[in-house]
Amino acid sequence: GDSVTQMEGPVTLSEEAFLTINCTYTATGYPSLFWYVQYPGEGLQLLLKATKADDKGSNKGFEATYRKETTSFHLEKGSVQVSDSAVYFCALSSGGSYIPTFGRGTSLIVHP
Amino acid sequence: DGGITQSPKYLFRKEGQNVTLSCEQNLNHDAMYWYRQDPGQGLRLIYYSQIVNDFQKGDIAEGYSVSREKKESFPLTVTSAQKNPTAFYLCASSIVPNEQFFGPGTRLTVL
């Protein structure tokens, strides 16, 4: 079946540092890929998405590129802020399934 | 504005009591979902519904029940059979296979 693997957290960075959160997936066919963000005590929000190979999703300074050859969708940001502290979930949705597959989430802590 | 609402935000349950969590969406989405999230854990699927009057069990359906009488509503009942219900509950909706839209969550605590 489909699966998503994210790097273990927490990831702890200083403000203005470069961020990478790794995400790899296993899926049949050509899934759509997503990054969601969850701030403390809130629901998940879509951060960005990509629907086909080599697409780059971007939002709020975050980027991720759909790499079919390495089955990866790593999240990056050039300069993190304290307000980026949250849990980030990588997910995929295969065309034939109503059930998306989520990674376990990666906690990001940014210090001033 | 379109979106998903959940109520209440906080809910307390006594032993042996059933409680119902509300989830409403005005996005005109066919598919709706309930997830459970425990501290430091990912999401676990409880139930999902593809269409009105139809729903399927997810990975951890025991001790929970749902109904889908209207497209915009998908309430979750936590029954007394659920022995460890303290958790954060998230409702979501989507147009498959696109992204999911999540509500703000309900935090349930057993007294």
GROMACS .gro file of C-alpha atoms in nm:
model
  223
    1GLY     CA    1   0.000   0.000   0.000
    2ASP     CA    2   0.087   0.366  -0.005
    3SER     CA    3   0.321   0.506   0.259
    4VAL     CA    4   0.491   0.832   0.354
    5THR     CA    5   0.811   0.856   0.557
    6GLN     CA    6   0.921   1.179   0.720
    7MET     CA    7   1.233   1.260   0.912
    8GLU     CA    8   1.205   1.229   1.289
    9GLY     CA    9   1.174   1.543   1.491
   10PRO     CA   10   1.200   1.769   1.662
   11VAL     CA   11   1.403   1.982   1.429
   12THR     CA   12   1.549   2.272   1.625
   13LEU     CA   13   1.687   2.577   1.442
   14SER     CA   14   1.785   2.932   1.510
   15GLU     CA   15   1.595   3.212   1.342
   16GLU     CA   16   1.708   3.277   0.981
   17ALA     CA   17   1.854   2.927   0.945
   18PHE     CA   18   1.788   2.710   0.638
   19LEU     CA   19   1.523   2.441   0.678
   20THR     CA   20   1.492   2.101   0.514
   21ILE     CA   21   1.239   1.840   0.621
   22ASN     CA   22   1.276   1.518   0.427
   23CYS     CA   23   0.979   1.326   0.292
   24THR     CA   24   0.982   1.013   0.078
   25TYR     CA   25   0.686   0.813  -0.041
   26THR     CA   26   0.574   0.482  -0.186
   27ALA     CA   27   0.266   0.479  -0.404
   28THR     CA   28   0.112   0.312  -0.702
   29GLY     CA   29   0.049   0.531  -1.000
   30TYR     CA   30   0.106   0.906  -0.988
   31PRO     CA   31  -0.007   1.054  -0.660
   32SER     CA   32  -0.059   1.417  -0.567
   33LEU     CA   33   0.173   1.531  -0.288
   34PHE     CA   34   0.104   1.775  -0.007
   35TRP     CA   35   0.261   1.950   0.288
   36TYR     CA   36   0.035   2.053   0.574
   37VAL     CA   37   0.122   2.264   0.877
   38GLN     CA   38  -0.035   2.236   1.223
   39TYR     CA   39   0.012   2.515   1.477
   40PRO     CA   40  -0.035   2.428   1.846
   41GLY     CA   41  -0.396   2.352   1.934
   42GLU     CA   42  -0.522   2.396   1.578
   43GLY     CA   43  -0.623   2.185   1.281
   44LEU     CA   44  -0.401   2.118   0.982
   45GLN     CA   45  -0.371   2.372   0.703
   46LEU     CA   46  -0.252   2.305   0.352
   47LEU     CA   47   0.091   2.465   0.305
   48LEU     CA   48   0.165   2.362  -0.054
   49LYS     CA   49   0.102   2.088  -0.306
   50ALA     CA   50   0.226   1.937  -0.632
   51THR     CA   51   0.024   1.720  -0.863
   52LYS     CA   52   0.278   1.585  -1.113
   53ALA     CA   53   0.645   1.506  -1.146
   54ASP     CA   54   0.885   1.804  -1.142
   55ASP     CA   55   0.614   2.040  -1.018
   56LYS     CA   56   0.728   2.280  -0.747
   57GLY     CA   57   0.480   2.385  -0.483
   58SER     CA   58   0.549   2.706  -0.294
   59ASN     CA   59   0.384   2.920  -0.030
   60LYS     CA   60   0.498   3.163   0.243
   61GLY     CA   61   0.864   3.108   0.150
   62PHE     CA   62   0.836   2.729   0.170
   63GLU     CA   63   0.905   2.514  -0.136
   64ALA     CA   64   0.894   2.146  -0.229
   65THR     CA   65   0.960   1.974  -0.560
   66TYR     CA   66   0.790   1.653  -0.671
   67ARG     CA   67   1.081   1.418  -0.755
   68LYS     CA   68   0.950   1.101  -0.914
   69GLU     CA   69   1.296   0.951  -0.970
   70THR     CA   70   1.375   0.964  -0.598
   71THR     CA   71   1.010   0.944  -0.480
   72SER     CA   72   1.069   1.248  -0.262
   73PHE     CA   73   0.898   1.576  -0.174
   74HIS     CA   74   1.134   1.751   0.066
   75LEU     CA   75   1.019   2.076   0.229
   76GLU     CA   76   1.263   2.369   0.229
   77LYS     CA   77   1.273   2.728   0.347
   78GLY     CA   78   1.566   2.960   0.313
   79SER     CA   79   1.522   3.156   0.635
   80VAL     CA   80   1.293   3.035   0.911
   81GLN     CA   81   1.118   3.255   1.164
   82VAL     CA   82   1.001   3.187   1.517
   83SER     CA   83   0.645   3.194   1.382
   84ASP     CA   84   0.725   2.888   1.165
   85SER     CA   85   0.739   2.673   1.479
   86ALA     CA   86   0.476   2.404   1.417
   87VAL     CA   87   0.431   2.042   1.315
   88TYR     CA   88   0.465   1.968   0.943
   89PHE     CA   89   0.296   1.672   0.777
   90CYS     CA   90   0.380   1.527   0.437
   91ALA     CA   91   0.092   1.347   0.264
   92LEU     CA   92  -0.010   1.189  -0.063
   93SER     CA   93  -0.336   1.119  -0.240
   94SER     CA   94  -0.361   0.851  -0.505
   95GLY     CA   95  -0.621   0.901  -0.773
   96GLY     CA   96  -0.822   0.590  -0.701
   97SER     CA   97  -0.840   0.614  -0.324
   98TYR     CA   98  -1.056   0.823  -0.095
   99ILE     CA   99  -0.808   0.783   0.188
  100PRO     CA  100  -0.498   1.004   0.183
  101THR     CA  101  -0.179   0.879   0.343
  102PHE     CA  102  -0.006   1.101   0.600
  103GLY     CA  103   0.343   1.092   0.742
  104ARG     CA  104   0.385   1.098   1.119
  105GLY     CA  105   0.466   1.467   1.125
  106THR     CA  106   0.786   1.656   1.204
  107SER     CA  107   0.797   1.913   1.481
  108LEU     CA  108   0.992   2.230   1.403
  109ILE     CA  109   1.113   2.456   1.684
  110VAL     CA  110   1.270   2.788   1.589
  111HIS     CA  111   1.458   2.983   1.855
  112PRO     CA  112   1.511   3.363   1.840
  113ASP     CA  113  -1.637   3.226   0.382
  114GLY     CA  114  -1.634   2.854   0.309
  115GLY     CA  115  -1.485   2.619   0.561
  116ILE     CA  116  -1.528   2.353   0.824
  117THR     CA  117  -1.649   2.414   1.176
  118GLN     CA  118  -1.621   2.181   1.472
  119SER     CA  119  -1.788   2.213   1.806
  120PRO     CA  120  -1.733   2.222   2.088
  121LYS     CA  121  -1.367   2.321   2.107
  122TYR     CA  122  -1.330   2.147   2.445
  123LEU     CA  123  -1.541   1.857   2.570
  124PHE     CA  124  -1.535   1.662   2.892
  125ARG     CA  125  -1.675   1.312   2.927
  126LYS     CA  126  -1.760   1.118   3.237
  127GLU     CA  127  -1.715   0.744   3.263
  128GLY     CA  128  -1.987   0.552   3.081
  129GLN     CA  129  -2.114   0.855   2.894
  130ASN     CA  130  -2.162   0.892   2.520
  131VAL     CA  131  -2.065   1.227   2.366
  132THR     CA  132  -2.114   1.366   2.016
  133LEU     CA  133  -1.871   1.590   1.831
  134SER     CA  134  -2.012   1.814   1.563
  135CYS     CA  135  -1.858   1.873   1.219
  136GLU     CA  136  -2.015   2.097   0.954
  137GLN     CA  137  -1.880   2.207   0.615
  138ASN     CA  138  -2.010   2.450   0.356
  139LEU     CA  139  -1.755   2.365   0.089
  140ASN     CA  140  -1.991   2.133  -0.098
  141HIS     CA  141  -1.744   1.847  -0.060
  142ASP     CA  142  -1.869   1.492  -0.096
  143ALA     CA  143  -1.600   1.326   0.117
  144MET     CA  144  -1.567   1.379   0.493
  145TYR     CA  145  -1.333   1.226   0.749
  146TRP     CA  146  -1.271   1.193   1.121
  147TYR     CA  147  -0.919   1.159   1.260
  148ARG     CA  148  -0.785   1.110   1.608
  149GLN     CA  149  -0.455   1.269   1.714
  150ASP     CA  150  -0.274   1.178   2.035
  151PRO     CA  151   0.008   1.391   2.180
  152GLY     CA  152   0.316   1.375   1.962
  153GLN     CA  153   0.144   1.136   1.726
  154GLY     CA  154   0.028   1.152   1.370
  155LEU     CA  155  -0.327   1.121   1.243
  156ARG     CA  156  -0.530   0.802   1.272
  157LEU     CA  157  -0.843   0.759   1.062
  158ILE     CA  158  -1.160   0.674   1.253
  159TYR     CA  159  -1.433   0.690   0.988
  160TYR     CA  160  -1.482   0.839   0.645
  161SER     CA  161  -1.777   0.904   0.418
  162GLN     CA  162  -1.771   0.931   0.042
  163ILE     CA  163  -2.132   1.031   0.000
  164VAL     CA  164  -2.450   1.100   0.195
  165ASN     CA  165  -2.594   0.798   0.377
  166ASP     CA  166  -2.275   0.599   0.334
  167PHE     CA  167  -1.964   0.568   0.552
  168GLN     CA  168  -1.677   0.326   0.611
  169LYS     CA  169  -1.463   0.232   0.908
  170GLY     CA  170  -1.110   0.355   0.923
  171ASP     CA  171  -0.819   0.209   1.115
  172ILE     CA  172  -0.954   0.270   1.468
  173ALA     CA  173  -1.336   0.265   1.444
  174GLU     CA  174  -1.401   0.056   1.756
  175GLY     CA  175  -1.590   0.256   2.019
  176TYR     CA  176  -1.697   0.527   1.773
  177SER     CA  177  -2.001   0.578   1.552
  178VAL     CA  178  -2.096   0.828   1.281
  179SER     CA  179  -2.387   0.932   1.062
  180ARG     CA  180  -2.407   1.116   0.730
  181GLU     CA  181  -2.766   1.226   0.682
  182LYS     CA  182  -2.674   1.554   0.514
  183LYS     CA  183  -2.388   1.641   0.281
  184GLU     CA  184  -2.265   1.919   0.505
  185SER     CA  185  -2.273   1.732   0.836
  186PHE     CA  186  -2.073   1.436   0.971
  187PRO     CA  187  -2.110   1.402   1.351
  188LEU     CA  188  -1.895   1.161   1.551
  189THR     CA  189  -2.020   0.987   1.864
  190VAL     CA  190  -1.765   0.861   2.113
  191THR     CA  191  -1.937   0.578   2.296
  192SER     CA  192  -1.871   0.434   2.639
  193ALA     CA  193  -1.709   0.139   2.461
  194GLN     CA  194  -1.413   0.359   2.371
  195LYS     CA  195  -1.192   0.297   2.673
  196ASN     CA  196  -0.932   0.566   2.610
  197PRO     CA  197  -1.104   0.855   2.433
  198THR     CA  198  -0.889   1.142   2.559
  199ALA     CA  199  -0.743   1.291   2.240
  200PHE     CA  200  -0.767   1.571   1.986
  201TYR     CA  201  -1.028   1.500   1.718
  202LEU     CA  202  -1.006   1.647   1.370
  203CYS     CA  203  -1.272   1.655   1.101
  204ALA     CA  204  -1.182   1.707   0.736
  205SER     CA  205  -1.345   1.722   0.396
  206SER     CA  206  -1.217   1.702   0.040
  207ILE     CA  207  -1.283   1.663  -0.327
  208VAL     CA  208  -1.085   1.346  -0.391
  209PRO     CA  209  -0.798   1.326  -0.481
  210ASN     CA  210  -0.724   1.684  -0.388
  211GLU     CA  211  -0.617   1.834  -0.058
  212GLN     CA  212  -0.814   1.798   0.261
  213PHE     CA  213  -0.964   2.091   0.446
  214PHE     CA  214  -0.950   2.053   0.824
  215GLY     CA  215  -1.161   2.195   1.103
  216PRO     CA  216  -1.009   2.354   1.414
  217GLY     CA  217  -1.045   2.037   1.620
  218THR     CA  218  -1.219   1.926   1.940
  219ARG     CA  219  -1.017   1.832   2.247
  220LEU     CA  220  -1.193   1.557   2.442
  221THR     CA  221  -1.094   1.479   2.799
  222VAL     CA  222  -1.225   1.199   3.016
  223LEU     CA  223  -1.290   1.301   3.376
   0.00000   0.00000   0.00000
